[in-house]
Amino acid sequence: MRRTEYISMAERLLDHVENKTTESAPDVYQVPVSYYLDEDLWHREMKNIFRRLPLMLAMTCEMRNTGDYKVMEVADFPVLMVRGKDGKVRAFLNACTHRGAFVAKEGKGNCSRFSCPYHAWTFNLEGDLIGVADPKKFGDVDKSTMGLTELPCDERAGLIFVMLDPNLTTDLDDYLGDMLPELESLGFANWEMYAQNELDSANWKLTHDGYVEGYHFQATHPETIFVNTMNNTMIFDAYGPHQRIGFPMHGIEELRDKPQDSWETQEKVSIIRTLFPNTSIAIGPTGGMISQLIPGTTPESSRTIQNHLMAKLPETKEEKAMADAGVETLKVAVRDEDYAMVFDIQKGISTGLNDDFVFGKNELGLHRWHSWVDYYAHDNPVAEAARPNP
Ligand code: FES
Ligand SMILES: [Fe+2]
């Protein structure tokens, strides 16, 4: 990350640690519990957020070479991403234009063309229909009009963004705003994928809530996150709907004893960046975890893909053992600590016996994130809903 940014974050965090404060909202924020259960609202979120905004669906390191592809389902929408001969990544609805079969199975791979498993129609890496089995039976097939349905797709800062509606256009640079140089400064384009885990969770918003506050570190993660990171001390920076949240590590006060120009970038500071609506990026000095929160097929379900990226893959046995331990710790912390909590909360709210939840002044990241969810979930946000202040 940029050094000047790090220094200013470390200074702000030191002030809070020394004064026993945390960055705060002016007031508390209440949300009705139905907000995590309501079927109609959930369908609006899927339609207006997940089918309307750019989603970070893949990382450059997953598909660096011509013919590398990745297939996934997001909120019941089957997506195929592939890098073409021209080096560009394109995204398509993963549905054959003959009779709709998935042209590629969920997962990743490399190929020179896609052959539909149902009747073997073939498509090139640019999505064009190039082969029809026994074409005479179809009369005059105009292949040029029967390519896969292409979706808007762009690659920035080592991340691949897709919109799940072929008719929409969004200026991705504008959407990412000042978060884009932040992401570029991390250098993901040259990083490598080390490991991936998939975890089940409950409602996607309940799941996301745990990513934007550090008020729970001591109680929920006493032997994992809290071992390194201080509790309930946070700084929040808004980038439109995206956020950067800084947390002090234990011993941050030692920085005061050293000249500022000897502080190592990110020393004693832990940072989470969120890309609206569903990506969380936690970066350390040599690697990081990018979490993709994918809603399931009901309001009560979601899954998270934890992607562990490294600037340089481990080479020695010791380096590998250390990397594996880091991957395992984050899997256990999130699955057995955060998400176990989320499943319990979902059970409690499903009884209908709680009315509201309250976000404290210290949970500013939640205030901001939920304001943006409300804004974008609206059927016509630009005209009818108030755009949140950053
Ligand atoms: S559905 Fe793909 S070839 Fe028939
Ligand atoms: Fe947590």
Coordinates of C-alpha atoms and ligand atoms in Angstrom, one line a residue, residues 210-211 213 216-217 220-221 225 333-334 337-338, ligand 2:
G210 CA -18.9 -9.2 11.0
Y211 CA -16.5 -7.9 8.4
E213 CA -16.4 -3.9 12.9
H216 CA -16.3 -8.5 18.5
F217 CA -12.6 -9.4 18.3
T220 CA -15.6 -13.9 19.6
H221 CA -12.0 -14.5 18.6
I225 CA -7.8 -12.6 15.7
A333 CA -11.8 -18.2 12.9
V334 CA -14.4 -17.4 10.3
E337 CA -16.3 -18.3 15.4
D338 CA -17.9 -15.7 13.1
Ligands
FE2 FE -14.9 -11.9 13.1

